[in-house]
Amino acid sequence: MPKRERSIATRNRILEAAALEFSRHGFRAATIANICRRAGTNIASVNYHFGDKEALYVEAWRQAFRRSYERHPLLGGIADDAPAEERLEGWIGSFLKRITDPECCDFEIAHKEFANPTGLLSDVIREALEPLSESLRNILRELLGDGATENDIRLCDMSIHSQCMNPVIVGRRH
């Protein structure tokens, strides 16, 4: 394998190992040594590709989010021009699949970040999730009609997110 391909493969193994480590232990308890062990590489490779644990954390979440989104597209395969009710059902189904899929680490990493904030993921999570939230709000605007206020839409958005996340979070306690 050419050097460039080996370098890319090593970088990807590090990201996968880091996402798993951060999703299981959170930023503070995750160690570069464990990440290297999982990735079959050394600390020099982590430093070469990412510079430090903080940068690795951000990139691991970004990649985990991209993979999650690829596995479970925004509307769950429903066409953009489908009726709003179908798009809402697709949006909710996709969201539930992303946060419950054991192959997807982004929700677990974010959940641990929210519980024990480092501040390192604030901007990247906001940047990635805002388009998803905006798509939900657009569907809700369409469903609720012209009489709906932005507060009505915000409350419906919060209700949907809460109803989706509550069983997942409560299930972790048992």
mmCIF file of N, CA and C in Angstrom, residues 17-140:
data_model
loop_
_atom_site.group_PDB
_atom_site.id
_atom_site.type_symbol
_atom_site.label_atom_id
_atom_site.label_comp_id
_atom_site.label_asym_id
_atom_site.label_seq_id
_atom_site.Cartn_x
_atom_site.Cartn_y
_atom_site.Cartn_z
ATOM 1 N N ALA A 17 -11.342 4.562 16.468
ATOM 2 C CA ALA A 17 -11.008 4.163 17.834
ATOM 3 C C ALA A 17 -11.325 5.287 18.815
ATOM 4 N N ALA A 18 -11.029 6.514 18.422
ATOM 5 C CA ALA A 18 -11.289 7.660 19.300
ATOM 6 C C ALA A 18 -12.788 7.839 19.521
ATOM 7 N N ALA A 19 -13.580 7.725 18.465
ATOM 8 C CA ALA A 19 -15.030 7.870 18.611
ATOM 9 C C ALA A 19 -15.568 6.830 19.590
ATOM 10 N N LEU A 20 -15.116 5.623 19.465
ATOM 11 C CA LEU A 20 -15.559 4.564 20.375
ATOM 12 C C LEU A 20 -15.110 4.857 21.809
ATOM 13 N N GLU A 21 -13.872 5.246 21.972
ATOM 14 C CA GLU A 21 -13.341 5.545 23.315
ATOM 15 C C GLU A 21 -14.068 6.742 23.942
ATOM 16 N N PHE A 22 -14.252 7.822 23.177
ATOM 17 C CA PHE A 22 -14.943 8.994 23.704
ATOM 18 C C PHE A 22 -16.414 8.694 23.985
ATOM 19 N N SER A 23 -17.032 7.851 23.161
ATOM 20 C CA SER A 23 -18.446 7.531 23.385
ATOM 21 C C SER A 23 -18.631 6.684 24.642
ATOM 22 N N ARG A 24 -17.657 5.883 24.963
ATOM 23 C CA ARG A 24 -17.760 5.021 26.146
ATOM 24 C C ARG A 24 -17.335 5.724 27.435
ATOM 25 N N HIS A 25 -16.337 6.598 27.336
ATOM 26 C CA HIS A 25 -15.734 7.147 28.546
ATOM 27 C C HIS A 25 -15.818 8.660 28.679
ATOM 28 N N GLY A 26 -16.216 9.356 27.625
ATOM 29 C CA GLY A 26 -16.199 10.812 27.669
ATOM 30 C C GLY A 26 -14.793 11.336 27.439
ATOM 31 N N PHE A 27 -14.686 12.633 27.234
ATOM 32 C CA PHE A 27 -13.393 13.222 26.906
ATOM 33 C C PHE A 27 -12.365 13.031 28.018
ATOM 34 N N ARG A 28 -12.729 13.350 29.222
ATOM 35 C CA ARG A 28 -11.749 13.363 30.317
ATOM 36 C C ARG A 28 -11.215 11.973 30.658
ATOM 37 N N ALA A 29 -12.066 10.969 30.648
ATOM 38 C CA ALA A 29 -11.629 9.620 31.025
ATOM 39 C C ALA A 29 -11.008 8.842 29.863
ATOM 40 N N ALA A 30 -11.281 9.262 28.646
ATOM 41 C CA ALA A 30 -10.678 8.594 27.491
ATOM 42 C C ALA A 30 -9.185 8.907 27.468
ATOM 43 N N THR A 31 -8.396 7.916 27.085
ATOM 44 C CA THR A 31 -6.946 8.146 27.031
ATOM 45 C C THR A 31 -6.425 7.919 25.620
ATOM 46 N N ILE A 32 -5.413 8.675 25.296
ATOM 47 C CA ILE A 32 -4.754 8.503 23.995
ATOM 48 C C ILE A 32 -4.138 7.099 23.923
ATOM 49 N N ALA A 33 -3.630 6.607 25.035
ATOM 50 C CA ALA A 33 -3.045 5.258 25.049
ATOM 51 C C ALA A 33 -4.081 4.214 24.649
ATOM 52 N N ASN A 34 -5.293 4.302 25.203
ATOM 53 C CA ASN A 34 -6.344 3.347 24.833
ATOM 54 C C ASN A 34 -6.764 3.517 23.380
ATOM 55 N N ILE A 35 -6.827 4.753 22.925
ATOM 56 C CA ILE A 35 -7.182 5.011 21.524
ATOM 57 C C ILE A 35 -6.124 4.391 20.609
ATOM 58 N N CYS A 36 -4.866 4.581 20.935
ATOM 59 C CA CYS A 36 -3.785 4.005 20.124
ATOM 60 C C CYS A 36 -3.839 2.480 20.136
ATOM 61 N N ARG A 37 -4.113 1.916 21.290
ATOM 62 C CA ARG A 37 -4.221 0.449 21.396
ATOM 63 C C ARG A 37 -5.342 -0.060 20.488
ATOM 64 N N ARG A 38 -6.514 0.604 20.552
ATOM 65 C CA ARG A 38 -7.644 0.207 19.697
ATOM 66 C C ARG A 38 -7.316 0.360 18.215
ATOM 67 N N ALA A 39 -6.577 1.422 17.886
ATOM 68 C CA ALA A 39 -6.278 1.728 16.487
ATOM 69 C C ALA A 39 -5.075 0.954 15.963
ATOM 70 N N GLY A 40 -4.333 0.329 16.858
ATOM 71 C CA GLY A 40 -3.139 -0.397 16.434
ATOM 72 C C GLY A 40 -2.051 0.542 15.938
ATOM 73 N N THR A 41 -1.912 1.657 16.628
ATOM 74 C CA THR A 41 -0.912 2.642 16.220
ATOM 75 C C THR A 41 -0.251 3.223 17.467
ATOM 76 N N ASN A 42 0.503 4.305 17.287
ATOM 77 C CA ASN A 42 1.219 4.895 18.422
ATOM 78 C C ASN A 42 0.865 6.370 18.595
ATOM 79 N N ILE A 43 1.312 6.927 19.714
ATOM 80 C CA ILE A 43 0.996 8.313 20.051
ATOM 81 C C ILE A 43 1.542 9.273 18.996
ATOM 82 N N ALA A 44 2.670 8.946 18.414
ATOM 83 C CA ALA A 44 3.239 9.813 17.375
ATOM 84 C C ALA A 44 2.269 9.968 16.202
ATOM 85 N N SER A 45 1.541 8.910 15.876
ATOM 86 C CA SER A 45 0.558 8.986 14.786
ATOM 87 C C SER A 45 -0.585 9.922 15.145
ATOM 88 N N VAL A 46 -1.031 9.858 16.388
ATOM 89 C CA VAL A 46 -2.097 10.764 16.838
ATOM 90 C C VAL A 46 -1.603 12.199 16.749
ATOM 91 N N ASN A 47 -0.398 12.439 17.256
ATOM 92 C CA ASN A 47 0.157 13.791 17.208
ATOM 93 C C ASN A 47 0.340 14.267 15.772
ATOM 94 N N TYR A 48 0.794 13.394 14.894
ATOM 95 C CA TYR A 48 1.004 13.757 13.497
ATOM 96 C C TYR A 48 -0.313 14.150 12.825
ATOM 97 N N HIS A 49 -1.334 13.351 13.021
ATOM 98 C CA HIS A 49 -2.608 13.579 12.328
ATOM 99 C C HIS A 49 -3.492 14.631 12.994
ATOM 100 N N PHE A 50 -3.403 14.769 14.317
ATOM 101 C CA PHE A 50 -4.365 15.625 15.018
ATOM 102 C C PHE A 50 -3.732 16.676 15.925
ATOM 103 N N GLY A 51 -2.503 16.495 16.320
ATOM 104 C CA GLY A 51 -1.827 17.472 17.158
ATOM 105 C C GLY A 51 -2.035 17.249 18.638
ATOM 106 N N ASP A 52 -3.283 17.079 19.058
ATOM 107 C CA ASP A 52 -3.551 16.874 20.482
ATOM 108 C C ASP A 52 -4.899 16.188 20.678
ATOM 109 N N LYS A 53 -5.172 15.838 21.914
ATOM 110 C CA LYS A 53 -6.401 15.127 22.260
ATOM 111 C C LYS A 53 -7.634 15.961 21.945
ATOM 112 N N GLU A 54 -7.556 17.276 22.163
ATOM 113 C CA GLU A 54 -8.692 18.154 21.919
ATOM 114 C C GLU A 54 -9.094 18.153 20.446
ATOM 115 N N ALA A 55 -8.107 18.290 19.564
ATOM 116 C CA ALA A 55 -8.392 18.280 18.121
ATOM 117 C C ALA A 55 -8.920 16.910 17.684
ATOM 118 N N LEU A 56 -8.361 15.856 18.250
ATOM 119 C CA LEU A 56 -8.836 14.504 17.948
ATOM 120 C C LEU A 56 -10.288 14.340 18.379
ATOM 121 N N TYR A 57 -10.635 14.856 19.524
ATOM 122 C CA TYR A 57 -12.006 14.783 20.043
ATOM 123 C C TYR A 57 -12.990 15.436 19.060
ATOM 124 N N VAL A 58 -12.663 16.620 18.613
ATOM 125 C CA VAL A 58 -13.533 17.341 17.674
ATOM 126 C C VAL A 58 -13.663 16.567 16.364
ATOM 127 N N GLU A 59 -12.548 16.110 15.826
ATOM 128 C CA GLU A 59 -12.586 15.383 14.551
ATOM 129 C C GLU A 59 -13.276 14.031 14.690
ATOM 130 N N ALA A 60 -13.106 13.373 15.822
ATOM 131 C CA ALA A 60 -13.780 12.085 16.044
ATOM 132 C C ALA A 60 -15.289 12.294 16.068
ATOM 133 N N TRP A 61 -15.755 13.358 16.725
ATOM 134 C CA TRP A 61 -17.190 13.623 16.733
ATOM 135 C C TRP A 61 -17.684 13.955 15.328
ATOM 136 N N ARG A 62 -16.937 14.796 14.610
ATOM 137 C CA ARG A 62 -17.346 15.146 13.235
ATOM 138 C C ARG A 62 -17.497 13.901 12.366
ATOM 139 N N GLN A 63 -16.507 13.023 12.421
ATOM 140 C CA GLN A 63 -16.584 11.816 11.600
ATOM 141 C C GLN A 63 -17.725 10.923 12.067
ATOM 142 N N ALA A 64 -17.902 10.790 13.374
ATOM 143 C CA ALA A 64 -18.992 9.962 13.890
ATOM 144 C C ALA A 64 -20.335 10.523 13.439
ATOM 145 N N PHE A 65 -20.469 11.835 13.449
ATOM 146 C CA PHE A 65 -21.713 12.466 13.006
ATOM 147 C C PHE A 65 -21.938 12.206 11.512
ATOM 148 N N ARG A 66 -20.902 12.390 10.703
ATOM 149 C CA ARG A 66 -21.038 12.131 9.255
ATOM 150 C C ARG A 66 -21.468 10.694 8.995
ATOM 151 N N ARG A 67 -20.839 9.753 9.690
ATOM 152 C CA ARG A 67 -21.187 8.339 9.502
ATOM 153 C C ARG A 67 -22.626 8.058 9.927
ATOM 154 N N SER A 68 -23.037 8.646 11.021
ATOM 155 C CA SER A 68 -24.401 8.475 11.505
ATOM 156 C C SER A 68 -25.397 9.022 10.486
ATOM 157 N N TYR A 69 -25.100 10.177 9.974
ATOM 158 C CA TYR A 69 -25.973 10.821 8.988
ATOM 159 C C TYR A 69 -26.012 10.023 7.682
ATOM 160 N N GLU A 70 -24.879 9.441 7.288
ATOM 161 C CA GLU A 70 -24.846 8.594 6.088
ATOM 162 C C GLU A 70 -25.692 7.339 6.293
ATOM 163 N N ARG A 71 -25.612 6.749 7.481
ATOM 164 C CA ARG A 71 -26.390 5.536 7.779
ATOM 165 C C ARG A 71 -27.880 5.831 7.865
ATOM 166 N N HIS A 72 -28.212 7.022 8.375
ATOM 167 C CA HIS A 72 -29.608 7.388 8.603
ATOM 168 C C HIS A 72 -29.858 8.806 8.077
ATOM 169 N N PRO A 73 -30.109 8.930 6.771
ATOM 170 C CA PRO A 73 -30.301 10.259 6.176
ATOM 171 C C PRO A 73 -31.435 11.036 6.848
ATOM 172 N N LEU A 74 -31.362 12.333 6.715
ATOM 173 C CA LEU A 74 -32.234 13.270 7.408
ATOM 174 C C LEU A 74 -33.712 12.890 7.393
ATOM 175 N N LEU A 75 -34.264 12.597 6.239
ATOM 176 C CA LEU A 75 -35.692 12.281 6.159
ATOM 177 C C LEU A 75 -35.944 10.780 6.054
ATOM 178 N N GLY A 76 -34.940 9.987 6.349
ATOM 179 C CA GLY A 76 -35.116 8.544 6.338
ATOM 180 C C GLY A 76 -35.483 7.983 4.979
ATOM 181 N N GLY A 77 -35.024 8.634 3.920
ATOM 182 C CA GLY A 77 -35.303 8.163 2.572
ATOM 183 C C GLY A 77 -36.577 8.724 1.965
ATOM 184 N N ILE A 78 -37.297 9.546 2.696
ATOM 185 C CA ILE A 78 -38.521 10.177 2.174
ATOM 186 C C ILE A 78 -38.105 11.330 1.261
ATOM 187 N N ALA A 79 -38.765 11.454 0.144
ATOM 188 C CA ALA A 79 -38.444 12.506 -0.829
ATOM 189 C C ALA A 79 -38.717 13.893 -0.260
ATOM 190 N N ASP A 80 -37.905 14.853 -0.660
ATOM 191 C CA ASP A 80 -38.059 16.238 -0.203
ATOM 192 C C ASP A 80 -39.406 16.840 -0.583
ATOM 193 N N ASP A 81 -40.013 16.324 -1.642
ATOM 194 C CA ASP A 81 -41.291 16.881 -2.089
ATOM 195 C C ASP A 81 -42.491 16.057 -1.615
ATOM 196 N N ALA A 82 -42.250 15.110 -0.718
ATOM 197 C CA ALA A 82 -43.345 14.308 -0.153
ATOM 198 C C ALA A 82 -44.190 15.201 0.755
ATOM 199 N N PRO A 83 -45.411 14.788 1.060
ATOM 200 C CA PRO A 83 -46.242 15.560 1.987
ATOM 201 C C PRO A 83 -45.524 15.766 3.330
ATOM 202 N N ALA A 84 -45.825 16.876 3.969
ATOM 203 C CA ALA A 84 -45.159 17.240 5.220
ATOM 204 C C ALA A 84 -45.293 16.158 6.286
ATOM 205 N N GLU A 85 -46.445 15.493 6.360
ATOM 206 C CA GLU A 85 -46.647 14.445 7.363
ATOM 207 C C GLU A 85 -45.652 13.303 7.157
ATOM 208 N N GLU A 86 -45.422 12.927 5.898
ATOM 209 C CA GLU A 86 -44.471 11.854 5.594
ATOM 210 C C GLU A 86 -43.050 12.291 5.903
ATOM 211 N N ARG A 87 -42.725 13.528 5.573
ATOM 212 C CA ARG A 87 -41.381 14.038 5.866
ATOM 213 C C ARG A 87 -41.143 14.100 7.374
ATOM 214 N N LEU A 88 -42.167 14.489 8.131
ATOM 215 C CA LEU A 88 -42.030 14.516 9.593
ATOM 216 C C LEU A 88 -41.801 13.102 10.125
ATOM 217 N N GLU A 89 -42.567 12.162 9.643
ATOM 218 C CA GLU A 89 -42.382 10.772 10.059
ATOM 219 C C GLU A 89 -40.976 10.285 9.715
ATOM 220 N N GLY A 90 -40.498 10.620 8.506
ATOM 221 C CA GLY A 90 -39.139 10.249 8.108
ATOM 222 C C GLY A 90 -38.087 10.915 8.978
ATOM 223 N N TRP A 91 -38.303 12.205 9.295
ATOM 224 C CA TRP A 91 -37.354 12.953 10.126
ATOM 225 C C TRP A 91 -37.260 12.301 11.504
ATOM 226 N N ILE A 92 -38.407 12.024 12.110
ATOM 227 C CA ILE A 92 -38.423 11.427 13.451
ATOM 228 C C ILE A 92 -37.795 10.037 13.426
ATOM 229 N N GLY A 93 -38.159 9.240 12.434
ATOM 230 C CA GLY A 93 -37.590 7.893 12.329
ATOM 231 C C GLY A 93 -36.080 7.925 12.181
ATOM 232 N N SER A 94 -35.593 8.820 11.354
ATOM 233 C CA SER A 94 -34.155 8.953 11.150
ATOM 234 C C SER A 94 -33.465 9.392 12.437
ATOM 235 N N PHE A 95 -34.051 10.362 13.122
ATOM 236 C CA PHE A 95 -33.485 10.852 14.380
ATOM 237 C C PHE A 95 -33.403 9.720 15.407
ATOM 238 N N LEU A 96 -34.492 8.970 15.556
ATOM 239 C CA LEU A 96 -34.500 7.856 16.507
ATOM 240 C C LEU A 96 -33.458 6.799 16.149
ATOM 241 N N LYS A 97 -33.328 6.512 14.879
ATOM 242 C CA LYS A 97 -32.325 5.527 14.463
ATOM 243 C C LYS A 97 -30.915 6.020 14.756
ATOM 244 N N ARG A 98 -30.663 7.308 14.488
ATOM 245 C CA ARG A 98 -29.318 7.842 14.744
ATOM 246 C C ARG A 98 -28.955 7.777 16.223
ATOM 247 N N ILE A 99 -29.905 8.086 17.099
ATOM 248 C CA ILE A 99 -29.549 8.130 18.522
ATOM 249 C C ILE A 99 -29.590 6.760 19.196
ATOM 250 N N THR A 100 -30.140 5.758 18.531
ATOM 251 C CA THR A 100 -30.191 4.420 19.140
ATOM 252 C C THR A 100 -29.311 3.391 18.443
ATOM 253 N N ASP A 101 -28.751 3.728 17.300
ATOM 254 C CA ASP A 101 -27.928 2.788 16.541
ATOM 255 C C ASP A 101 -26.612 2.546 17.289
ATOM 256 N N PRO A 102 -26.340 1.312 17.700
ATOM 257 C CA PRO A 102 -25.096 1.039 18.431
ATOM 258 C C PRO A 102 -23.845 1.254 17.577
ATOM 259 N N GLU A 103 -24.007 1.323 16.262
ATOM 260 C CA GLU A 103 -22.877 1.580 15.372
ATOM 261 C C GLU A 103 -22.573 3.073 15.248
ATOM 262 N N CYS A 104 -23.439 3.912 15.777
ATOM 263 C CA CYS A 104 -23.269 5.362 15.686
ATOM 264 C C CYS A 104 -22.832 5.900 17.041
ATOM 265 N N CYS A 105 -21.717 6.592 17.069
ATOM 266 C CA CYS A 105 -21.145 7.086 18.331
ATOM 267 C C CYS A 105 -21.428 8.556 18.597
ATOM 268 N N ASP A 106 -21.924 9.280 17.610
ATOM 269 C CA ASP A 106 -22.043 10.738 17.769
ATOM 270 C C ASP A 106 -22.971 11.133 18.904
ATOM 271 N N PHE A 107 -24.102 10.466 19.043
ATOM 272 C CA PHE A 107 -25.030 10.814 20.115
ATOM 273 C C PHE A 107 -24.414 10.528 21.480
ATOM 274 N N GLU A 108 -23.740 9.403 21.600
ATOM 275 C CA GLU A 108 -23.108 9.045 22.883
ATOM 276 C C GLU A 108 -22.039 10.059 23.264
ATOM 277 N N ILE A 109 -21.240 10.466 22.291
ATOM 278 C CA ILE A 109 -20.206 11.464 22.579
ATOM 279 C C ILE A 109 -20.870 12.767 23.009
ATOM 280 N N ALA A 110 -21.867 13.213 22.243
ATOM 281 C CA ALA A 110 -22.556 14.473 22.570
ATOM 282 C C ALA A 110 -23.240 14.379 23.931
ATOM 283 N N HIS A 111 -23.856 13.253 24.216
ATOM 284 C CA HIS A 111 -24.540 13.054 25.494
ATOM 285 C C HIS A 111 -23.552 13.207 26.662
ATOM 286 N N LYS A 112 -22.383 12.602 26.523
ATOM 287 C CA LYS A 112 -21.367 12.730 27.567
ATOM 288 C C LYS A 112 -20.836 14.157 27.643
ATOM 289 N N GLU A 113 -20.732 14.814 26.500
ATOM 290 C CA GLU A 113 -20.282 16.207 26.478
ATOM 291 C C GLU A 113 -21.291 17.109 27.183
ATOM 292 N N PHE A 114 -22.572 16.889 26.950
ATOM 293 C CA PHE A 114 -23.598 17.703 27.608
ATOM 294 C C PHE A 114 -23.603 17.462 29.124
ATOM 295 N N ALA A 115 -23.347 16.220 29.530
ATOM 296 C CA ALA A 115 -23.349 15.874 30.948
ATOM 297 C C ALA A 115 -22.112 16.401 31.680
ATOM 298 N N ASN A 116 -20.998 16.456 30.975
ATOM 299 C CA ASN A 116 -19.728 16.893 31.569
ATOM 300 C C ASN A 116 -19.008 17.767 30.543
ATOM 301 N N PRO A 117 -19.450 19.006 30.370
ATOM 302 C CA PRO A 117 -18.980 19.844 29.267
ATOM 303 C C PRO A 117 -17.494 20.196 29.306
ATOM 304 N N THR A 118 -16.895 20.116 28.130
ATOM 305 C CA THR A 118 -15.526 20.605 27.944
ATOM 306 C C THR A 118 -15.557 21.923 27.172
ATOM 307 N N GLY A 119 -16.650 22.150 26.438
ATOM 308 C CA GLY A 119 -16.744 23.317 25.577
ATOM 309 C C GLY A 119 -16.106 23.089 24.220
ATOM 310 N N LEU A 120 -15.412 21.973 24.061
ATOM 311 C CA LEU A 120 -14.691 21.708 22.819
ATOM 312 C C LEU A 120 -15.611 21.408 21.639
ATOM 313 N N LEU A 121 -16.787 20.877 21.914
ATOM 314 C CA LEU A 121 -17.695 20.492 20.828
ATOM 315 C C LEU A 121 -18.826 21.489 20.596
ATOM 316 N N SER A 122 -18.908 22.533 21.383
ATOM 317 C CA SER A 122 -20.039 23.462 21.294
ATOM 318 C C SER A 122 -20.267 23.965 19.877
ATOM 319 N N ASP A 123 -19.246 24.529 19.266
ATOM 320 C CA ASP A 123 -19.404 25.113 17.930
ATOM 321 C C ASP A 123 -19.650 24.050 16.870
ATOM 322 N N VAL A 124 -18.916 22.966 16.921
ATOM 323 C CA VAL A 124 -19.034 21.932 15.888
ATOM 324 C C VAL A 124 -20.392 21.228 15.960
ATOM 325 N N ILE A 125 -20.894 21.006 17.157
ATOM 326 C CA ILE A 125 -22.218 20.384 17.288
ATOM 327 C C ILE A 125 -23.291 21.346 16.794
ATOM 328 N N ARG A 126 -23.196 22.588 17.193
ATOM 329 C CA ARG A 126 -24.177 23.591 16.744
ATOM 330 C C ARG A 126 -24.171 23.696 15.214
ATOM 331 N N GLU A 127 -22.987 23.762 14.641
ATOM 332 C CA GLU A 127 -22.840 23.864 13.187
ATOM 333 C C GLU A 127 -23.447 22.661 12.467
ATOM 334 N N ALA A 128 -23.254 21.476 13.008
ATOM 335 C CA ALA A 128 -23.757 20.254 12.369
ATOM 336 C C ALA A 128 -25.252 20.071 12.589
ATOM 337 N N LEU A 129 -25.730 20.407 13.779
ATOM 338 C CA LEU A 129 -27.129 20.127 14.107
ATOM 339 C C LEU A 129 -28.104 21.215 13.665
ATOM 340 N N GLU A 130 -27.629 22.421 13.472
ATOM 341 C CA GLU A 130 -28.537 23.510 13.094
ATOM 342 C C GLU A 130 -29.293 23.215 11.794
ATOM 343 N N PRO A 131 -28.646 22.719 10.736
ATOM 344 C CA PRO A 131 -29.418 22.392 9.526
ATOM 345 C C PRO A 131 -30.476 21.308 9.767
ATOM 346 N N LEU A 132 -30.190 20.358 10.655
ATOM 347 C CA LEU A 132 -31.173 19.323 10.968
ATOM 348 C C LEU A 132 -32.362 19.923 11.697
ATOM 349 N N SER A 133 -32.086 20.802 12.647
ATOM 350 C CA SER A 133 -33.159 21.459 13.390
ATOM 351 C C SER A 133 -33.972 22.368 12.479
ATOM 352 N N GLU A 134 -33.292 23.063 11.601
ATOM 353 C CA GLU A 134 -34.000 23.961 10.682
ATOM 354 C C GLU A 134 -34.922 23.167 9.757
ATOM 355 N N SER A 135 -34.487 21.990 9.325
ATOM 356 C CA SER A 135 -35.347 21.180 8.465
ATOM 357 C C SER A 135 -36.607 20.759 9.218
ATOM 358 N N LEU A 136 -36.477 20.406 10.499
ATOM 359 C CA LEU A 136 -37.645 20.057 11.300
ATOM 360 C C LEU A 136 -38.557 21.270 11.455
ATOM 361 N N ARG A 137 -37.990 22.417 11.765
ATOM 362 C CA ARG A 137 -38.816 23.623 11.927
ATOM 363 C C ARG A 137 -39.537 23.983 10.633
ATOM 364 N N ASN A 138 -38.902 23.769 9.484
ATOM 365 C CA ASN A 138 -39.573 24.038 8.199
ATOM 366 C C ASN A 138 -40.764 23.108 7.987
ATOM 367 N N ILE A 139 -40.604 21.850 8.339
ATOM 368 C CA ILE A 139 -41.717 20.904 8.232
ATOM 369 C C ILE A 139 -42.842 21.335 9.174
ATOM 370 N N LEU A 140 -42.488 21.716 10.381
ATOM 371 C CA LEU A 140 -43.494 22.142 11.356
ATOM 372 C C LEU A 140 -44.215 23.405 10.893
#
